[in-house]
Amino acid sequence: MIVHELMDMEHLFVEQLQEGYYIIRETYQNVLVEPEGDDVVRQVDAGTEEVVTVVFDPGSEYSLICLDTYTFVDGIPSLTELKETIAAEYDVFVNHHRAASL
């Protein structure tokens, strides 16, 4: 399941990201565990959480660098909103205007 989520998000950004950068998306199901007795616990569904991680691969083996992690408890924002959130802090997206002038 997580592999599908990772591949899905990377595919959405693959043509827009600069070389070496990756966007990883993970979905977590939160469960609240409460003791109800000596040997009994109760599990309560506490909703889901979307976690988006921005990583950089400098090209060396085993060397991924985590740049930042964003957590969204009310579901993941649209692709445009997510891109704006990441681009506000990191220059990981290909700038088509700059690329055309080079």
Short mmCIF file of N, CA and C in Angstrom, two decimals:
data_model
loop_
_atom_site.label_atom_id
_atom_site.label_comp_id
_atom_site.label_asym_id
_atom_site.label_seq_id
_atom_site.Cartn_x
_atom_site.Cartn_y
_atom_site.Cartn_z
N MET A 1 0.83 -1.21 0.00
CA MET A 1 0.00 0.00 0.00
C MET A 1 0.86 1.25 0.00
N ILE A 2 1.85 1.32 0.87
CA ILE A 2 2.69 2.50 0.92
C ILE A 2 3.46 2.66 -0.39
N VAL A 3 3.90 1.53 -0.97
CA VAL A 3 4.64 1.62 -2.23
C VAL A 3 3.77 2.27 -3.31
N HIS A 4 2.49 1.92 -3.36
CA HIS A 4 1.58 2.53 -4.33
C HIS A 4 1.48 4.04 -4.10
N GLU A 5 1.37 4.44 -2.84
CA GLU A 5 1.27 5.87 -2.54
C GLU A 5 2.55 6.59 -2.95
N LEU A 6 3.70 5.99 -2.67
CA LEU A 6 4.97 6.64 -3.01
C LEU A 6 5.09 6.80 -4.53
N MET A 7 4.82 5.77 -5.25
CA MET A 7 4.94 5.82 -6.70
C MET A 7 3.93 6.80 -7.29
N ASP A 8 2.74 6.84 -6.73
CA ASP A 8 1.68 7.71 -7.24
C ASP A 8 2.10 9.18 -7.13
N MET A 9 2.61 9.60 -5.99
CA MET A 9 2.98 11.00 -5.81
C MET A 9 4.23 11.34 -6.62
N GLU A 10 5.20 10.45 -6.64
CA GLU A 10 6.40 10.72 -7.43
C GLU A 10 6.05 10.88 -8.91
N HIS A 11 5.10 10.09 -9.37
CA HIS A 11 4.70 10.17 -10.77
C HIS A 11 4.06 11.52 -11.08
N LEU A 12 3.29 12.05 -10.15
CA LEU A 12 2.64 13.34 -10.38
C LEU A 12 3.64 14.48 -10.56
N PHE A 13 4.77 14.39 -9.85
CA PHE A 13 5.75 15.47 -9.88
C PHE A 13 6.96 15.18 -10.77
N VAL A 14 7.07 14.00 -11.30
CA VAL A 14 8.31 13.55 -11.92
C VAL A 14 8.84 14.49 -13.01
N GLU A 15 7.98 15.05 -13.83
CA GLU A 15 8.45 15.92 -14.91
C GLU A 15 8.68 17.36 -14.47
N GLN A 16 8.28 17.69 -13.24
CA GLN A 16 8.40 19.06 -12.76
C GLN A 16 9.57 19.26 -11.80
N LEU A 17 10.11 18.16 -11.26
CA LEU A 17 11.17 18.29 -10.26
C LEU A 17 12.55 18.34 -10.89
N GLN A 18 13.43 19.11 -10.27
CA GLN A 18 14.82 19.14 -10.71
C GLN A 18 15.44 17.78 -10.42
N GLU A 19 16.46 17.44 -11.17
CA GLU A 19 17.11 16.14 -11.02
C GLU A 19 17.64 15.94 -9.60
N GLY A 20 17.38 14.78 -9.05
CA GLY A 20 17.87 14.43 -7.72
C GLY A 20 16.87 14.67 -6.60
N TYR A 21 15.77 15.36 -6.88
CA TYR A 21 14.76 15.63 -5.86
C TYR A 21 13.57 14.69 -6.02
N TYR A 22 12.97 14.32 -4.90
CA TYR A 22 11.81 13.44 -4.91
C TYR A 22 10.79 13.92 -3.90
N ILE A 23 9.52 13.71 -4.22
CA ILE A 23 8.43 14.00 -3.30
C ILE A 23 7.84 12.65 -2.93
N ILE A 24 7.83 12.32 -1.64
CA ILE A 24 7.32 11.04 -1.17
C ILE A 24 6.06 11.29 -0.35
N ARG A 25 5.01 10.57 -0.69
CA ARG A 25 3.73 10.72 0.02
C ARG A 25 3.39 9.41 0.72
N GLU A 26 3.04 9.52 1.99
CA GLU A 26 2.64 8.35 2.76
C GLU A 26 1.31 8.65 3.44
N THR A 27 0.45 7.63 3.51
CA THR A 27 -0.83 7.76 4.19
C THR A 27 -0.81 6.87 5.42
N TYR A 28 -1.11 7.45 6.57
CA TYR A 28 -1.14 6.70 7.82
C TYR A 28 -2.55 6.64 8.38
N GLN A 29 -2.93 5.47 8.85
CA GLN A 29 -4.19 5.29 9.55
C GLN A 29 -3.89 5.41 11.04
N ASN A 30 -4.45 6.40 11.72
CA ASN A 30 -4.21 6.60 13.14
C ASN A 30 -5.21 5.79 13.97
N VAL A 31 -4.68 5.13 14.99
CA VAL A 31 -5.52 4.33 15.87
C VAL A 31 -5.20 4.73 17.31
N LEU A 32 -6.24 5.06 18.05
CA LEU A 32 -6.10 5.39 19.46
C LEU A 32 -6.32 4.11 20.25
N VAL A 33 -5.35 3.73 21.08
CA VAL A 33 -5.44 2.51 21.87
C VAL A 33 -5.66 2.90 23.33
N GLU A 34 -6.75 2.38 23.92
CA GLU A 34 -7.09 2.70 25.30
C GLU A 34 -7.23 1.41 26.11
N PRO A 35 -6.58 1.33 27.28
CA PRO A 35 -6.76 0.14 28.12
C PRO A 35 -8.18 0.12 28.70
N GLU A 36 -8.79 -1.07 28.70
CA GLU A 36 -10.14 -1.22 29.24
C GLU A 36 -10.18 -2.20 30.41
N GLY A 37 -9.09 -2.77 30.74
CA GLY A 37 -9.04 -3.74 31.83
C GLY A 37 -7.62 -4.27 31.94
N ASP A 38 -7.47 -5.34 32.70
CA ASP A 38 -6.13 -5.89 32.90
C ASP A 38 -5.52 -6.41 31.60
N ASP A 39 -6.30 -7.14 30.82
CA ASP A 39 -5.77 -7.75 29.60
C ASP A 39 -6.50 -7.30 28.34
N VAL A 40 -7.24 -6.21 28.43
CA VAL A 40 -8.07 -5.79 27.30
C VAL A 40 -7.75 -4.34 26.93
N VAL A 41 -7.60 -4.12 25.62
CA VAL A 41 -7.44 -2.76 25.12
C VAL A 41 -8.50 -2.52 24.06
N ARG A 42 -8.83 -1.26 23.89
CA ARG A 42 -9.82 -0.88 22.89
C ARG A 42 -9.12 0.00 21.86
N GLN A 43 -9.36 -0.30 20.59
CA GLN A 43 -8.78 0.50 19.51
C GLN A 43 -9.88 1.36 18.89
N VAL A 44 -9.58 2.66 18.75
CA VAL A 44 -10.54 3.59 18.18
C VAL A 44 -9.91 4.24 16.95
N ASP A 45 -10.65 4.24 15.87
CA ASP A 45 -10.18 4.87 14.64
C ASP A 45 -10.02 6.37 14.88
N ALA A 46 -8.83 6.89 14.64
CA ALA A 46 -8.57 8.31 14.87
C ALA A 46 -8.32 9.05 13.56
N GLY A 47 -8.78 8.51 12.45
CA GLY A 47 -8.65 9.19 11.16
C GLY A 47 -7.33 8.89 10.47
N THR A 48 -7.12 9.55 9.37
CA THR A 48 -5.89 9.34 8.60
C THR A 48 -5.05 10.61 8.58
N GLU A 49 -3.82 10.43 8.21
CA GLU A 49 -2.86 11.53 8.13
C GLU A 49 -2.07 11.37 6.84
N GLU A 50 -1.92 12.44 6.09
CA GLU A 50 -1.10 12.42 4.88
C GLU A 50 0.23 13.08 5.20
N VAL A 51 1.32 12.39 4.92
CA VAL A 51 2.65 12.93 5.18
C VAL A 51 3.40 13.02 3.85
N VAL A 52 3.89 14.22 3.56
CA VAL A 52 4.65 14.45 2.33
C VAL A 52 6.07 14.83 2.73
N THR A 53 7.05 14.11 2.16
CA THR A 53 8.45 14.34 2.49
C THR A 53 9.19 14.76 1.23
N VAL A 54 10.03 15.78 1.34
CA VAL A 54 10.86 16.24 0.24
C VAL A 54 12.27 15.73 0.50
N VAL A 55 12.82 14.95 -0.43
CA VAL A 55 14.16 14.40 -0.26
C VAL A 55 15.04 14.74 -1.46
N PHE A 56 16.34 14.74 -1.21
CA PHE A 56 17.32 14.98 -2.26
C PHE A 56 18.28 13.81 -2.30
N ASP A 57 18.59 13.33 -3.50
CA ASP A 57 19.53 12.24 -3.70
C ASP A 57 20.77 12.80 -4.39
N PRO A 58 21.88 12.98 -3.65
CA PRO A 58 23.09 13.54 -4.26
C PRO A 58 23.80 12.57 -5.19
N GLY A 59 23.31 11.34 -5.28
CA GLY A 59 23.88 10.39 -6.23
C GLY A 59 24.77 9.34 -5.61
N SER A 60 25.09 9.45 -4.35
CA SER A 60 25.89 8.45 -3.69
C SER A 60 24.96 7.36 -3.14
N GLU A 61 25.49 6.16 -3.01
CA GLU A 61 24.67 5.07 -2.50
C GLU A 61 24.30 5.32 -1.04
N TYR A 62 23.06 5.06 -0.69
CA TYR A 62 22.55 5.24 0.67
C TYR A 62 22.72 6.66 1.19
N SER A 63 22.37 7.64 0.38
CA SER A 63 22.63 9.02 0.80
C SER A 63 21.46 9.96 0.60
N LEU A 64 20.23 9.48 0.73
CA LEU A 64 19.09 10.38 0.61
C LEU A 64 19.10 11.38 1.77
N ILE A 65 18.84 12.64 1.44
CA ILE A 65 18.81 13.69 2.45
C ILE A 65 17.37 14.19 2.57
N CYS A 66 16.80 14.10 3.76
CA CYS A 66 15.45 14.59 3.99
C CYS A 66 15.50 16.10 4.17
N LEU A 67 14.83 16.83 3.30
CA LEU A 67 14.81 18.29 3.40
C LEU A 67 13.70 18.79 4.31
N ASP A 68 12.53 18.17 4.23
CA ASP A 68 11.41 18.62 5.07
C ASP A 68 10.28 17.61 5.00
N THR A 69 9.41 17.66 6.00
CA THR A 69 8.24 16.80 6.06
C THR A 69 7.02 17.67 6.37
N TYR A 70 5.96 17.45 5.63
CA TYR A 70 4.71 18.18 5.83
C TYR A 70 3.62 17.19 6.20
N THR A 71 2.84 17.49 7.23
CA THR A 71 1.76 16.61 7.67
C THR A 71 0.42 17.32 7.49
N PHE A 72 -0.51 16.61 6.89
CA PHE A 72 -1.84 17.16 6.63
C PHE A 72 -2.87 16.25 7.28
N VAL A 73 -3.52 16.71 8.34
CA VAL A 73 -4.49 15.88 9.05
C VAL A 73 -5.86 15.91 8.42
N ASP A 74 -6.16 16.88 7.60
CA ASP A 74 -7.47 16.97 6.96
C ASP A 74 -7.42 16.52 5.51
N GLY A 75 -6.52 15.60 5.19
CA GLY A 75 -6.37 15.14 3.82
C GLY A 75 -5.35 15.99 3.08
N ILE A 76 -4.83 15.44 2.04
CA ILE A 76 -3.78 16.13 1.29
C ILE A 76 -4.38 17.26 0.47
N PRO A 77 -3.70 18.39 0.39
CA PRO A 77 -4.23 19.50 -0.42
C PRO A 77 -4.12 19.18 -1.91
N SER A 78 -4.64 20.04 -2.73
CA SER A 78 -4.54 19.83 -4.17
C SER A 78 -3.07 19.88 -4.58
N LEU A 79 -2.78 19.37 -5.76
CA LEU A 79 -1.41 19.35 -6.26
C LEU A 79 -0.85 20.77 -6.37
N THR A 80 -1.66 21.72 -6.78
CA THR A 80 -1.23 23.11 -6.89
C THR A 80 -0.88 23.69 -5.52
N GLU A 81 -1.74 23.45 -4.52
CA GLU A 81 -1.47 23.94 -3.17
C GLU A 81 -0.22 23.30 -2.58
N LEU A 82 -0.07 22.00 -2.82
CA LEU A 82 1.11 21.30 -2.32
C LEU A 82 2.38 21.85 -2.97
N LYS A 83 2.33 22.09 -4.26
CA LYS A 83 3.48 22.65 -4.97
C LYS A 83 3.83 24.04 -4.43
N GLU A 84 2.82 24.87 -4.18
CA GLU A 84 3.06 26.21 -3.64
C GLU A 84 3.68 26.14 -2.24
N THR A 85 3.21 25.19 -1.42
CA THR A 85 3.73 25.02 -0.07
C THR A 85 5.21 24.66 -0.10
N ILE A 86 5.55 23.70 -0.96
CA ILE A 86 6.95 23.25 -1.05
C ILE A 86 7.82 24.32 -1.69
N ALA A 87 7.34 24.93 -2.77
CA ALA A 87 8.13 25.93 -3.49
C ALA A 87 8.41 27.18 -2.66
N ALA A 88 7.59 27.43 -1.64
CA ALA A 88 7.82 28.60 -0.78
C ALA A 88 9.12 28.45 0.02
N GLU A 89 9.56 27.21 0.24
CA GLU A 89 10.77 26.98 1.03
C GLU A 89 11.92 26.38 0.24
N TYR A 90 11.62 25.62 -0.81
CA TYR A 90 12.66 24.89 -1.52
C TYR A 90 12.54 25.09 -3.03
N ASP A 91 13.68 25.26 -3.67
CA ASP A 91 13.72 25.44 -5.11
C ASP A 91 13.93 24.08 -5.78
N VAL A 92 12.92 23.21 -5.69
CA VAL A 92 13.06 21.86 -6.22
C VAL A 92 12.35 21.67 -7.55
N PHE A 93 11.53 22.63 -7.94
CA PHE A 93 10.77 22.50 -9.18
C PHE A 93 11.51 23.14 -10.34
N VAL A 94 11.37 22.54 -11.51
CA VAL A 94 11.99 23.07 -12.71
C VAL A 94 11.31 24.38 -13.06
N ASN A 95 12.13 25.41 -13.28
CA ASN A 95 11.60 26.72 -13.67
C ASN A 95 11.62 26.77 -15.20
N HIS A 96 10.45 26.61 -15.81
CA HIS A 96 10.38 26.55 -17.26
C HIS A 96 10.78 27.87 -17.92
N HIS A 97 10.54 29.01 -17.24
CA HIS A 97 10.93 30.30 -17.81
C HIS A 97 12.45 30.42 -17.83
N ARG A 98 13.10 30.03 -16.75
CA ARG A 98 14.55 30.10 -16.67
C ARG A 98 15.19 29.08 -17.63
N ALA A 99 14.60 27.88 -17.72
CA ALA A 99 15.14 26.84 -18.57
C ALA A 99 15.06 27.26 -20.05
N ALA A 100 14.01 27.98 -20.42
CA ALA A 100 13.85 28.42 -21.82
C ALA A 100 14.86 29.48 -22.19
N SER A 101 15.30 30.28 -21.23
CA SER A 101 16.23 31.37 -21.55
C SER A 101 17.69 30.91 -21.57
N LEU A 102 17.96 29.71 -21.07
CA LEU A 102 19.37 29.22 -21.04
C LEU A 102 19.82 28.70 -22.36
#
